Amino acid sequence: MSTPTSSTIHLDAQFAEALPEMAVPTAAEVPAKAQLVAVNDALAAELGLDADWLRSDDGTAFLTGQDTAAGTFVAQAYSGHQFGNFNPHLGDGRALLLGELRNRAGRLRDIGLKGSGRTRFSRMGDGRAVLGPMLREYLISEAMAALGVPTTRSLAVIATGHGVRRETIQPGAMLVRVASSHLRVGSFQYARVAGDDDLLRRLADHAIARHHPDAADAENPYLALLDAVISAQASLVAQWMNVGFIHGVMNTDNMTISGETIDYGPCAFMDHFDPATVFSSIDAQRRYAYGNQPQIAHWNLVRFAETLLPLLTDTPERGIELAEASLRRFPDLYTDAWRAGLAAKLGLSAGSASAGSADGVPPELLGDLMDLLTSHALDFTTFFRALARVTSDDRTPVTSLVSEPEALDAWLTRWLDLSPDRELMDRTNPVYIPRNHLVEEALDAATGGDLAPFGTLLDAVTSPFTERAGFERYAQPAPEDFGPYTTYCGT
Ligand code: AMP
Ligand code: MG
């Protein structure tokens, strides 16, 4: 790889300039031999970047953080509650913010690296990432985007040529991540424990300008920021629930201010419906189980509100009252978004997951549906897609999912009485999600040098609503012998 003679890209450094206390200038590690493994042409186009250029030596140098003239590269400081325990000293231990870029739509986007080497925040870690998990983040984040769920995006994965020591020696890689920003609840926790109200105010002002500009005109802008983040997270988690997504590590450092899903570590999609589902090897207490996600989001938002108290009013008691009033709205905001999303899955309203309450859908219908999904351990994705066929008088796909077909009859009749809209169902319920057995198959092959299964799976999950001939196995649940699934983080 040649050293670029001059940069064609100059990233903004708004975060680094506004918040120097939280931005540690850091160089990216030099890859032993950089090799592009995946490049996201559609995302490159959205960002106004030429995908052919990204594939050139200069482009690869940019993507791996070797073009130091392209911006001010910083490791971001943050704190966080990890599994309920506060750790003031987290930060980018293996990530860097290269800078910000305005996309074609005029919106500012962070360009960041993951797996770019040691930083001041690396602690005992090597700062590196492994090819399989970086391709996993690429695949699942792009699937989430295609499902319409707010998320960070993946621009590229580059193998570094380094051997990375885990249980075995694994191929090293970097992921190029694109985000509305990398501001997290943990960023605010860092500013708050620093005890520096000026830093906290600058951070809040930066977050308002970037994500919730209307808050700047509110009577109390910082309270409006809190409200905006509460709404964005209520909507986000409702959307996770309605696609069966389990984040797996909802620590406060992994919860964004933008309302985007971030940090695809031990995440996975639930197959058969069970609110207690946990895949992560380190979540023995089941803290981050599927069914706990709304409560955990609420808990994290309380931690966020605590950081804002010095900005809310002059009197601490009044600040607490204001924050508590805002936080009390979370359960209803979440439930409304979840119900609206579920109504659309049932073809019963034009509502989206963020469109407020689902008028006209009887709550008992939804409650009884949850009971049926649980008691028959139905495959969450297959069920809704099969259900749509019932509107065309084809009951077999759905009744064949249960041992006694009559078990669904009463519920199906009540639902059909509401005249569900099949087209709405087919554009709301995916055929293809990144099923665990398919993800493992694709990553095993990729780690062994065969990228074809990864490419085909990516193709399926990034057009998730369109049933295609030849993709039948991508719509199937895991075979019996796949067994229980376990995911790992920090790899
Ligand atoms: P995560 O669980 O991925 O959100 O990471 C939690 C913290 O551990 C963050 O501060 C990461 O930067 C850090 N971390 C994870 N893996 C590594 C690694 N291989 N080297 C250095 N720091 C790491
Ligand atoms: Mg993280």
Short mmCIF file of C-alpha atoms and ligand atoms in Angstrom, two decimals:
data_model
loop_
_atom_site.label_atom_id
_atom_site.label_comp_id
_atom_site.label_asym_id
_atom_site.label_seq_id
_atom_site.Cartn_x
_atom_site.Cartn_y
_atom_site.Cartn_z
CA MET A 1 0.00 0.00 0.00
CA SER A 2 1.51 3.34 -1.01
CA THR A 3 1.45 6.35 1.26
CA PRO A 4 -1.01 8.88 -0.12
CA THR A 5 0.66 12.00 -1.42
CA SER A 6 -2.24 14.30 -0.66
CA SER A 7 -5.66 13.86 0.88
CA THR A 8 -8.71 14.19 -1.25
CA ILE A 9 -10.90 14.07 1.85
CA HIS A 10 -10.88 16.47 4.74
CA LEU A 11 -13.09 15.45 7.59
CA ASP A 12 -14.54 17.92 10.07
CA ALA A 13 -13.33 17.78 13.65
CA GLN A 14 -16.38 19.27 15.36
CA PHE A 15 -16.36 16.85 18.27
CA ALA A 16 -12.61 17.20 18.84
CA GLU A 17 -12.81 20.99 18.68
CA ALA A 18 -15.88 21.39 20.89
CA LEU A 19 -14.83 18.81 23.49
CA PRO A 20 -11.03 18.55 23.58
CA GLU A 21 -11.15 17.11 27.12
CA MET A 22 -12.94 14.07 25.70
CA ALA A 23 -10.87 13.67 22.52
CA VAL A 24 -7.40 12.15 22.69
CA PRO A 25 -5.48 12.56 19.41
CA THR A 26 -4.38 9.05 18.45
CA ALA A 27 -2.86 7.43 15.37
CA ALA A 28 -4.31 4.26 13.86
CA GLU A 29 -2.15 1.19 13.89
CA VAL A 30 -0.41 0.45 10.58
CA PRO A 31 -1.83 -2.73 9.04
CA ALA A 32 0.69 -5.44 8.18
CA LYS A 33 -1.09 -5.91 4.87
CA ALA A 34 -4.40 -4.15 4.32
CA GLN A 35 -6.92 -6.03 2.22
CA LEU A 36 -10.48 -4.83 1.58
CA VAL A 37 -12.93 -7.57 2.46
CA ALA A 38 -16.20 -5.66 2.15
CA VAL A 39 -17.09 -2.22 0.82
CA ASN A 40 -20.60 -0.81 1.01
CA ASP A 41 -21.20 0.88 -2.35
CA ALA A 42 -24.68 2.15 -1.51
CA LEU A 43 -23.50 3.75 1.73
CA ALA A 44 -20.42 5.20 0.01
CA ALA A 45 -22.77 6.86 -2.49
CA GLU A 46 -24.92 8.28 0.33
CA LEU A 47 -21.77 9.76 1.83
CA GLY A 48 -20.66 11.21 -1.49
CA LEU A 49 -17.60 8.92 -1.54
CA ASP A 50 -16.48 7.20 -4.73
CA ALA A 51 -16.50 3.45 -4.08
CA ASP A 52 -13.88 2.88 -6.80
CA TRP A 53 -11.63 5.37 -5.07
CA LEU A 54 -12.21 3.62 -1.73
CA ARG A 55 -10.92 0.44 -3.39
CA SER A 56 -7.74 2.18 -4.58
CA ASP A 57 -4.54 2.31 -2.51
CA ASP A 58 -5.31 5.89 -1.46
CA GLY A 59 -8.86 4.93 -0.56
CA THR A 60 -7.67 1.96 1.47
CA ALA A 61 -5.19 4.23 3.26
CA PHE A 62 -8.10 6.53 4.12
CA LEU A 63 -10.30 3.65 5.30
CA THR A 64 -7.59 2.28 7.59
CA GLY A 65 -6.76 5.65 9.15
CA GLN A 66 -3.34 5.86 7.46
CA ASP A 67 -4.11 9.11 5.63
CA THR A 68 -3.35 11.28 8.63
CA ALA A 69 -3.95 14.49 6.68
CA ALA A 70 -7.62 13.49 6.22
CA GLY A 71 -8.66 14.66 9.66
CA THR A 72 -8.00 14.88 13.39
CA PHE A 73 -8.19 11.29 14.61
CA VAL A 74 -9.24 10.97 18.23
CA ALA A 75 -10.09 8.30 20.77
CA GLN A 76 -13.23 9.39 22.60
CA ALA A 77 -13.45 9.33 26.38
CA TYR A 78 -16.57 7.91 28.02
CA SER A 79 -17.72 6.17 31.16
CA GLY A 80 -20.52 3.66 31.57
CA HIS A 81 -22.57 1.29 33.64
CA GLN A 82 -21.56 -2.21 32.59
CA PHE A 83 -24.10 -4.78 33.76
CA GLY A 84 -25.23 -2.28 36.37
CA ASN A 85 -21.77 -1.38 37.70
CA PHE A 86 -20.34 2.05 37.05
CA ASN A 87 -16.92 2.23 35.41
CA PRO A 88 -15.71 5.84 35.01
CA HIS A 89 -12.77 4.82 32.79
CA LEU A 90 -13.98 3.27 29.54
CA GLY A 91 -13.49 5.14 26.27
CA ASP A 92 -12.40 4.03 22.81
CA GLY A 93 -10.01 1.21 23.66
CA ARG A 94 -9.92 -0.09 20.12
CA ALA A 95 -11.78 2.54 18.15
CA LEU A 96 -11.04 5.97 16.70
CA LEU A 97 -13.18 8.80 15.43
CA LEU A 98 -11.57 9.89 12.15
CA GLY A 99 -13.90 12.87 11.89
CA GLU A 100 -17.22 14.01 10.47
CA LEU A 101 -18.45 14.19 6.92
CA ARG A 102 -21.57 15.82 5.49
CA ASN A 103 -23.51 13.24 3.49
CA ARG A 104 -25.43 13.85 0.26
CA ALA A 105 -28.54 14.70 2.27
CA GLY A 106 -26.58 17.39 4.12
CA ARG A 107 -26.41 15.51 7.43
CA LEU A 108 -23.25 15.21 9.44
CA ARG A 109 -21.96 11.65 9.86
CA ASP A 110 -19.13 10.34 12.03
CA ILE A 111 -16.58 8.17 10.28
CA GLY A 112 -14.96 5.89 12.84
CA LEU A 113 -12.77 2.83 12.99
CA LYS A 114 -13.08 -0.21 15.18
CA GLY A 115 -10.04 -2.44 15.63
CA SER A 116 -7.57 0.38 14.88
CA GLY A 117 -5.06 -0.38 17.63
CA ARG A 118 -4.26 0.67 21.16
CA THR A 119 -5.29 4.00 22.64
CA ARG A 120 -5.02 5.66 26.02
CA PHE A 121 -8.21 3.77 26.94
CA SER A 122 -7.09 0.25 25.97
CA ARG A 123 -6.37 -0.94 29.54
CA MET A 124 -5.31 -4.60 29.18
CA GLY A 125 -6.72 -4.93 25.63
CA ASP A 126 -4.73 -5.14 22.41
CA GLY A 127 -6.84 -2.54 20.59
CA ARG A 128 -7.48 -4.98 17.80
CA ALA A 129 -10.53 -6.68 16.34
CA VAL A 130 -11.02 -9.99 14.57
CA LEU A 131 -12.34 -10.51 11.04
CA GLY A 132 -15.34 -12.72 11.95
CA PRO A 133 -16.88 -10.30 14.51
CA MET A 134 -16.27 -7.26 12.27
CA LEU A 135 -18.05 -8.98 9.37
CA ARG A 136 -20.77 -9.89 11.85
CA GLU A 137 -21.27 -6.22 12.77
CA TYR A 138 -21.26 -5.30 9.08
CA LEU A 139 -23.90 -7.91 8.27
CA ILE A 140 -26.22 -7.29 11.20
CA SER A 141 -26.01 -3.49 11.14
CA GLU A 142 -26.78 -3.45 7.41
CA ALA A 143 -29.67 -5.89 7.98
CA MET A 144 -31.05 -3.57 10.68
CA ALA A 145 -30.79 -0.58 8.34
CA ALA A 146 -32.67 -2.50 5.65
CA LEU A 147 -35.35 -3.40 8.21
CA GLY A 148 -35.78 0.32 8.83
CA VAL A 149 -34.34 0.27 12.35
CA PRO A 150 -32.14 3.27 13.25
CA THR A 151 -28.55 2.07 13.41
CA THR A 152 -24.92 2.88 12.85
CA ARG A 153 -23.85 1.70 9.42
CA SER A 154 -20.89 -0.24 8.09
CA LEU A 155 -18.85 1.24 5.26
CA ALA A 156 -16.07 -1.33 5.00
CA VAL A 157 -14.20 -4.19 6.58
CA ILE A 158 -10.47 -4.38 5.98
CA ALA A 159 -8.31 -7.36 6.95
CA THR A 160 -5.14 -6.02 8.57
CA GLY A 161 -2.85 -8.98 8.02
CA HIS A 162 -2.19 -9.12 11.78
CA GLY A 163 -2.64 -12.31 13.72
CA VAL A 164 -4.80 -11.46 16.73
CA ARG A 165 -4.43 -13.52 19.88
CA ARG A 166 -7.75 -14.72 21.30
CA GLU A 167 -8.29 -18.37 22.35
CA THR A 168 -6.51 -19.08 19.08
CA ILE A 169 -4.70 -16.76 16.67
CA GLN A 170 -7.34 -15.12 14.49
CA PRO A 171 -7.15 -12.87 11.40
CA GLY A 172 -7.26 -9.19 12.41
CA ALA A 173 -9.58 -6.63 10.81
CA MET A 174 -10.88 -3.09 11.06
CA LEU A 175 -14.48 -2.01 10.59
CA VAL A 176 -15.26 1.45 9.23
CA ARG A 177 -18.35 2.58 11.07
CA VAL A 178 -20.63 5.45 10.07
CA ALA A 179 -22.86 6.98 12.74
CA SER A 180 -25.07 10.02 13.28
CA SER A 181 -22.57 10.42 16.11
CA HIS A 182 -20.82 8.27 18.67
CA LEU A 183 -22.23 10.27 21.61
CA ARG A 184 -23.51 7.90 24.26
CA VAL A 185 -25.15 8.05 27.65
CA GLY A 186 -21.65 7.12 28.82
CA SER A 187 -20.24 10.32 27.24
CA PHE A 188 -22.51 12.35 29.54
CA GLN A 189 -21.57 10.18 32.51
CA TYR A 190 -17.92 10.98 31.79
CA ALA A 191 -18.57 14.74 31.73
CA ARG A 192 -20.65 14.48 34.91
CA VAL A 193 -18.09 12.54 36.96
CA ALA A 194 -15.42 14.95 35.76
CA GLY A 195 -17.37 17.46 37.86
CA ASP A 196 -16.94 20.09 35.15
CA ASP A 197 -20.29 21.79 34.46
CA ASP A 198 -18.81 23.77 31.60
CA LEU A 199 -17.75 20.55 29.85
CA LEU A 200 -21.18 19.04 30.52
CA ARG A 201 -22.90 22.09 29.03
CA ARG A 202 -20.69 22.04 25.94
CA LEU A 203 -21.41 18.33 25.50
CA ALA A 204 -25.16 18.90 25.82
CA ASP A 205 -25.03 21.84 23.40
CA HIS A 206 -23.07 19.73 20.93
CA ALA A 207 -25.62 16.89 21.23
CA ILE A 208 -28.54 19.31 20.76
CA ALA A 209 -26.97 20.89 17.68
CA ARG A 210 -26.25 17.50 16.16
CA HIS A 211 -29.30 15.47 16.99
CA HIS A 212 -32.14 17.42 18.46
CA PRO A 213 -31.79 20.99 17.13
CA ASP A 214 -35.39 21.87 18.04
CA ALA A 215 -34.42 21.54 21.69
CA ALA A 216 -32.28 24.66 21.35
CA ASP A 217 -35.45 26.78 21.01
CA ALA A 218 -37.25 25.17 23.93
CA GLU A 219 -37.85 27.03 27.17
CA ASN A 220 -35.50 24.57 28.90
CA PRO A 221 -33.19 23.19 26.17
CA TYR A 222 -31.57 20.56 28.40
CA LEU A 223 -34.91 19.21 29.54
CA ALA A 224 -35.94 19.14 25.88
CA LEU A 225 -32.77 17.17 25.13
CA LEU A 226 -33.70 14.66 27.83
CA ASP A 227 -37.22 14.36 26.39
CA ALA A 228 -35.89 13.91 22.86
CA VAL A 229 -33.52 11.13 23.90
CA ILE A 230 -36.27 9.41 25.90
CA SER A 231 -38.55 9.47 22.83
CA ALA A 232 -35.84 8.30 20.45
CA GLN A 233 -34.88 5.37 22.68
CA ALA A 234 -38.50 4.37 23.36
CA SER A 235 -39.06 4.20 19.62
CA LEU A 236 -35.79 2.38 18.97
CA VAL A 237 -36.31 -0.36 21.54
CA ALA A 238 -39.91 -0.86 20.33
CA GLN A 239 -38.50 -1.45 16.85
CA TRP A 240 -35.96 -3.95 18.22
CA MET A 241 -38.76 -5.84 19.94
CA ASN A 242 -40.82 -5.94 16.76
CA VAL A 243 -38.05 -7.52 14.71
CA GLY A 244 -36.93 -9.86 17.51
CA PHE A 245 -33.56 -8.18 17.96
CA ILE A 246 -31.63 -8.76 21.17
CA HIS A 247 -28.82 -6.23 21.65
CA GLY A 248 -27.13 -8.33 24.30
CA VAL A 249 -25.02 -5.67 26.01
CA MET A 250 -27.18 -2.63 26.76
CA ASN A 251 -24.57 -0.97 28.95
CA THR A 252 -24.92 2.81 29.16
CA ASP A 253 -21.78 3.23 27.03
CA ASN A 254 -23.61 1.32 24.29
CA MET A 255 -26.72 3.55 24.26
CA THR A 256 -26.60 6.46 21.84
CA ILE A 257 -27.94 10.00 22.19
CA SER A 258 -29.00 9.89 18.52
CA GLY A 259 -31.34 6.92 19.03
CA GLU A 260 -29.33 4.67 16.73
CA THR A 261 -28.48 1.07 17.59
CA ILE A 262 -24.75 0.86 18.30
CA ASP A 263 -22.14 -1.74 19.15
CA TYR A 264 -22.99 -5.05 17.58
CA GLY A 265 -21.23 -7.43 19.92
CA PRO A 266 -23.18 -10.35 21.35
CA CYS A 267 -26.42 -9.32 19.62
CA ALA A 268 -28.59 -11.82 17.78
CA PHE A 269 -32.12 -12.27 16.47
CA MET A 270 -34.51 -14.39 18.50
CA ASP A 271 -35.82 -17.42 16.63
CA HIS A 272 -38.62 -19.03 18.65
CA PHE A 273 -40.51 -16.55 20.79
CA ASP A 274 -39.40 -16.53 24.40
CA PRO A 275 -39.08 -13.27 26.36
CA ALA A 276 -36.33 -14.83 28.51
CA THR A 277 -34.05 -15.36 25.51
CA VAL A 278 -30.39 -14.46 26.08
CA PHE A 279 -27.56 -15.43 23.73
CA SER A 280 -24.61 -13.67 25.32
CA SER A 281 -22.11 -15.90 27.11
CA ILE A 282 -21.43 -13.27 29.78
CA ASP A 283 -25.06 -12.45 30.63
CA ALA A 284 -25.59 -15.20 33.21
CA GLN A 285 -28.10 -13.07 35.15
CA ARG A 286 -30.21 -12.58 31.98
CA ARG A 287 -30.11 -8.82 32.58
CA TYR A 288 -30.27 -8.10 28.85
CA ALA A 289 -32.85 -10.75 27.89
CA TYR A 290 -35.24 -9.94 25.01
CA GLY A 291 -38.15 -9.16 27.34
CA ASN A 292 -36.05 -6.97 29.66
CA GLN A 293 -34.90 -4.55 26.98
CA PRO A 294 -37.58 -1.86 27.55
CA GLN A 295 -36.95 -1.79 31.32
CA ILE A 296 -33.19 -1.65 30.78
CA ALA A 297 -33.58 1.23 28.33
CA HIS A 298 -35.62 3.04 30.99
CA TRP A 299 -32.95 2.34 33.62
CA ASN A 300 -30.24 3.67 31.29
CA LEU A 301 -32.30 6.80 30.64
CA VAL A 302 -32.50 7.42 34.39
CA ARG A 303 -28.70 7.33 34.40
CA PHE A 304 -28.75 9.85 31.51
CA ALA A 305 -31.16 12.14 33.36
CA GLU A 306 -28.89 12.07 36.42
CA THR A 307 -26.03 13.45 34.37
CA LEU A 308 -28.15 16.40 33.19
CA LEU A 309 -29.32 17.51 36.67
CA PRO A 310 -26.78 20.36 37.01
CA LEU A 311 -28.10 21.84 33.75
CA LEU A 312 -31.84 21.49 34.36
CA THR A 313 -32.41 24.18 37.03
CA ASP A 314 -30.64 26.07 39.79
CA THR A 315 -32.29 24.05 42.55
CA PRO A 316 -31.44 20.33 42.69
CA GLU A 317 -34.89 19.33 44.05
CA ARG A 318 -36.68 21.03 41.17
CA GLY A 319 -34.28 19.42 38.69
CA ILE A 320 -35.10 15.98 40.06
CA GLU A 321 -38.84 16.71 39.79
CA LEU A 322 -38.48 17.76 36.16
CA ALA A 323 -36.35 14.75 35.26
CA GLU A 324 -38.71 12.35 37.01
CA ALA A 325 -41.71 13.79 35.17
CA SER A 326 -39.94 13.25 31.85
CA LEU A 327 -38.82 9.75 32.73
CA ARG A 328 -42.35 8.77 33.77
CA ARG A 329 -43.40 9.20 30.14
CA PHE A 330 -41.12 6.41 28.95
CA PRO A 331 -43.42 3.41 29.57
CA ASP A 332 -46.30 4.95 27.59
CA LEU A 333 -44.03 6.17 24.80
CA TYR A 334 -42.54 2.72 24.53
CA THR A 335 -45.88 0.90 24.67
CA ASP A 336 -47.46 3.19 22.07
CA ALA A 337 -44.53 2.67 19.69
CA TRP A 338 -44.52 -1.09 20.28
CA ARG A 339 -48.29 -1.36 19.76
CA ALA A 340 -48.17 0.71 16.59
CA GLY A 341 -45.36 -1.46 15.24
CA LEU A 342 -47.17 -4.65 16.16
CA ALA A 343 -50.41 -3.38 14.62
CA ALA A 344 -48.55 -2.83 11.34
CA LYS A 345 -47.11 -6.36 11.58
CA LEU A 346 -50.70 -7.57 11.87
CA GLY A 347 -51.76 -5.46 8.89
CA LEU A 348 -54.05 -3.40 11.08
CA SER A 349 -52.84 0.16 10.73
CA ALA A 350 -50.69 2.28 8.54
CA GLY A 351 -48.77 3.19 11.67
CA SER A 352 -45.06 2.73 11.95
CA ALA A 353 -43.27 1.87 15.17
CA SER A 354 -42.81 5.54 15.87
CA ALA A 355 -46.25 6.72 14.87
CA GLY A 356 -47.82 6.88 18.30
CA SER A 357 -50.75 4.80 19.48
CA ALA A 358 -52.33 2.07 17.42
CA ASP A 359 -55.94 3.16 17.50
CA GLY A 360 -58.54 0.53 17.06
CA VAL A 361 -56.42 -2.52 17.83
CA PRO A 362 -57.87 -4.30 20.87
CA PRO A 363 -55.17 -4.69 23.53
CA GLU A 364 -56.44 -8.24 24.30
CA LEU A 365 -55.73 -9.26 20.72
CA LEU A 366 -52.10 -8.29 21.16
CA GLY A 367 -51.86 -9.82 24.63
CA ASP A 368 -53.38 -13.09 23.44
CA LEU A 369 -51.01 -13.11 20.48
CA MET A 370 -48.02 -12.83 22.83
CA ASP A 371 -49.41 -15.74 24.84
CA LEU A 372 -49.79 -17.86 21.69
CA LEU A 373 -46.29 -17.01 20.48
CA THR A 374 -44.88 -17.97 23.87
CA SER A 375 -46.89 -21.13 24.56
CA HIS A 376 -46.23 -22.58 21.09
CA ALA A 377 -42.61 -21.27 20.99
CA LEU A 378 -43.37 -19.96 17.49
CA ASP A 379 -40.58 -18.73 15.24
CA PHE A 380 -41.10 -14.98 15.51
CA THR A 381 -40.13 -14.13 11.91
CA THR A 382 -41.76 -17.11 10.19
CA PHE A 383 -45.03 -16.65 12.07
CA PHE A 384 -45.81 -13.11 10.89
CA ARG A 385 -44.86 -13.84 7.31
CA ALA A 386 -47.00 -16.98 7.31
CA LEU A 387 -49.85 -15.07 8.95
CA ALA A 388 -50.11 -12.73 5.97
CA ARG A 389 -51.04 -15.73 3.79
CA VAL A 390 -54.17 -16.27 5.91
CA THR A 391 -55.60 -13.08 4.40
CA SER A 392 -55.49 -14.90 1.03
CA ASP A 393 -57.31 -17.92 2.50
CA ASP A 394 -54.13 -19.94 2.86
CA ARG A 395 -54.00 -21.07 6.47
CA THR A 396 -51.60 -23.97 6.09
CA PRO A 397 -48.31 -22.02 6.41
CA VAL A 398 -49.35 -20.70 9.80
CA THR A 399 -51.32 -23.64 11.21
CA SER A 400 -48.50 -26.04 10.28
CA LEU A 401 -46.32 -24.17 12.79
CA VAL A 402 -48.30 -25.58 15.73
CA SER A 403 -49.00 -29.19 16.70
CA GLU A 404 -52.77 -28.63 16.99
CA PRO A 405 -53.97 -26.27 14.24
CA GLU A 406 -57.22 -25.52 16.12
CA ALA A 407 -55.16 -23.81 18.81
CA LEU A 408 -54.91 -20.73 16.58
CA ASP A 409 -58.46 -20.74 15.19
CA ALA A 410 -60.19 -18.49 17.70
CA TRP A 411 -57.45 -15.88 17.58
CA LEU A 412 -57.24 -15.97 13.76
CA THR A 413 -60.99 -15.38 13.50
CA ARG A 414 -60.88 -12.35 15.80
CA TRP A 415 -57.94 -10.95 13.86
CA LEU A 416 -59.51 -11.57 10.40
CA ASP A 417 -62.63 -9.70 11.56
CA LEU A 418 -60.47 -6.57 11.63
CA SER A 419 -59.75 -6.86 7.85
CA PRO A 420 -55.95 -6.99 7.90
CA ASP A 421 -54.06 -5.53 4.95
CA ARG A 422 -51.71 -8.12 3.44
CA GLU A 423 -49.60 -5.58 1.58
CA LEU A 424 -48.89 -3.73 4.80
CA MET A 425 -47.92 -7.03 6.42
CA ASP A 426 -45.59 -8.00 3.59
CA ARG A 427 -43.73 -4.73 3.74
CA THR A 428 -43.51 -4.83 7.54
CA ASN A 429 -42.62 -8.46 8.25
CA PRO A 430 -39.26 -9.58 6.88
CA VAL A 431 -38.72 -12.88 5.10
CA TYR A 432 -34.97 -12.77 5.67
CA ILE A 433 -33.21 -11.87 8.89
CA PRO A 434 -29.63 -12.74 9.88
CA ARG A 435 -30.51 -16.11 11.39
CA ASN A 436 -27.90 -17.39 13.79
CA HIS A 437 -27.02 -20.57 11.92
CA LEU A 438 -26.65 -18.67 8.64
CA VAL A 439 -24.49 -15.99 10.24
CA GLU A 440 -22.19 -18.65 11.72
CA GLU A 441 -21.99 -20.49 8.41
CA ALA A 442 -21.10 -17.28 6.52
CA LEU A 443 -18.50 -16.15 9.07
CA ASP A 444 -16.84 -19.56 9.27
CA ALA A 445 -16.47 -19.60 5.50
CA ALA A 446 -15.21 -15.99 5.43
CA THR A 447 -12.61 -16.68 8.11
CA GLY A 448 -11.46 -19.61 5.96
CA GLY A 449 -11.14 -17.30 2.94
CA ASP A 450 -14.47 -17.99 1.17
CA LEU A 451 -16.57 -14.80 1.08
CA ALA A 452 -19.34 -16.19 -1.16
CA PRO A 453 -21.75 -17.30 1.64
CA PHE A 454 -21.28 -13.91 3.37
CA GLY A 455 -22.11 -12.13 0.12
CA THR A 456 -25.27 -14.17 -0.47
CA LEU A 457 -26.51 -13.76 3.08
CA LEU A 458 -25.83 -10.02 2.96
CA ASP A 459 -27.79 -9.86 -0.27
CA ALA A 460 -30.76 -11.64 1.36
CA VAL A 461 -30.88 -9.63 4.58
CA THR A 462 -30.44 -6.26 2.89
CA SER A 463 -33.61 -6.85 0.81
CA PRO A 464 -35.48 -8.42 3.69
CA PHE A 465 -39.08 -8.01 2.52
CA THR A 466 -38.77 -9.39 -1.00
CA GLU A 467 -39.20 -13.14 -1.30
CA ARG A 468 -36.82 -14.44 -3.94
CA ALA A 469 -36.49 -17.76 -5.74
CA GLY A 470 -33.31 -19.56 -4.79
CA PHE A 471 -33.25 -18.01 -1.30
CA GLU A 472 -35.58 -20.52 0.35
CA ARG A 473 -33.04 -21.78 2.89
CA TYR A 474 -32.43 -18.20 4.07
CA ALA A 475 -36.03 -18.05 5.28
CA GLN A 476 -35.84 -21.31 7.22
CA PRO A 477 -35.31 -21.62 10.98
CA ALA A 478 -32.15 -23.36 12.16
CA PRO A 479 -32.02 -27.13 11.75
CA GLU A 480 -32.62 -29.14 14.95
CA ASP A 481 -28.97 -30.11 15.23
CA PHE A 482 -27.80 -26.46 15.34
CA GLY A 483 -28.41 -26.55 19.11
CA PRO A 484 -28.42 -23.65 21.59
CA TYR A 485 -26.67 -20.52 20.34
CA THR A 486 -24.09 -18.51 22.28
CA THR A 487 -22.60 -15.12 21.37
CA TYR A 488 -19.47 -13.40 22.67
CA CYS A 489 -18.49 -9.76 23.02
CA GLY A 490 -15.23 -7.84 22.83
CA THR A 491 -13.77 -10.24 20.30
P1 AMP B 1 -17.78 -3.13 24.41
O1 AMP B 1 -18.17 -4.28 25.28
O2 AMP B 1 -17.38 -3.54 23.01
O3 AMP B 1 -18.77 -2.03 24.42
O4 AMP B 1 -16.42 -2.56 25.03
C1 AMP B 1 -16.30 -2.13 26.36
C2 AMP B 1 -14.97 -1.42 26.54
O5 AMP B 1 -13.86 -2.31 26.33
C3 AMP B 1 -14.74 -0.24 25.61
O6 AMP B 1 -14.09 0.76 26.34
C4 AMP B 1 -13.86 -0.83 24.54
O7 AMP B 1 -13.08 0.14 23.88
C5 AMP B 1 -12.99 -1.79 25.35
N1 AMP B 1 -12.44 -2.89 24.54
C6 AMP B 1 -13.10 -3.96 24.01
N2 AMP B 1 -12.26 -4.77 23.34
C7 AMP B 1 -11.03 -4.21 23.41
C8 AMP B 1 -9.72 -4.57 22.91
N3 AMP B 1 -9.52 -5.68 22.18
N4 AMP B 1 -8.69 -3.73 23.20
C9 AMP B 1 -8.88 -2.62 23.93
N5 AMP B 1 -10.06 -2.24 24.43
C10 AMP B 1 -11.13 -3.01 24.18
MG MG B 2 -19.13 -0.38 23.43
#
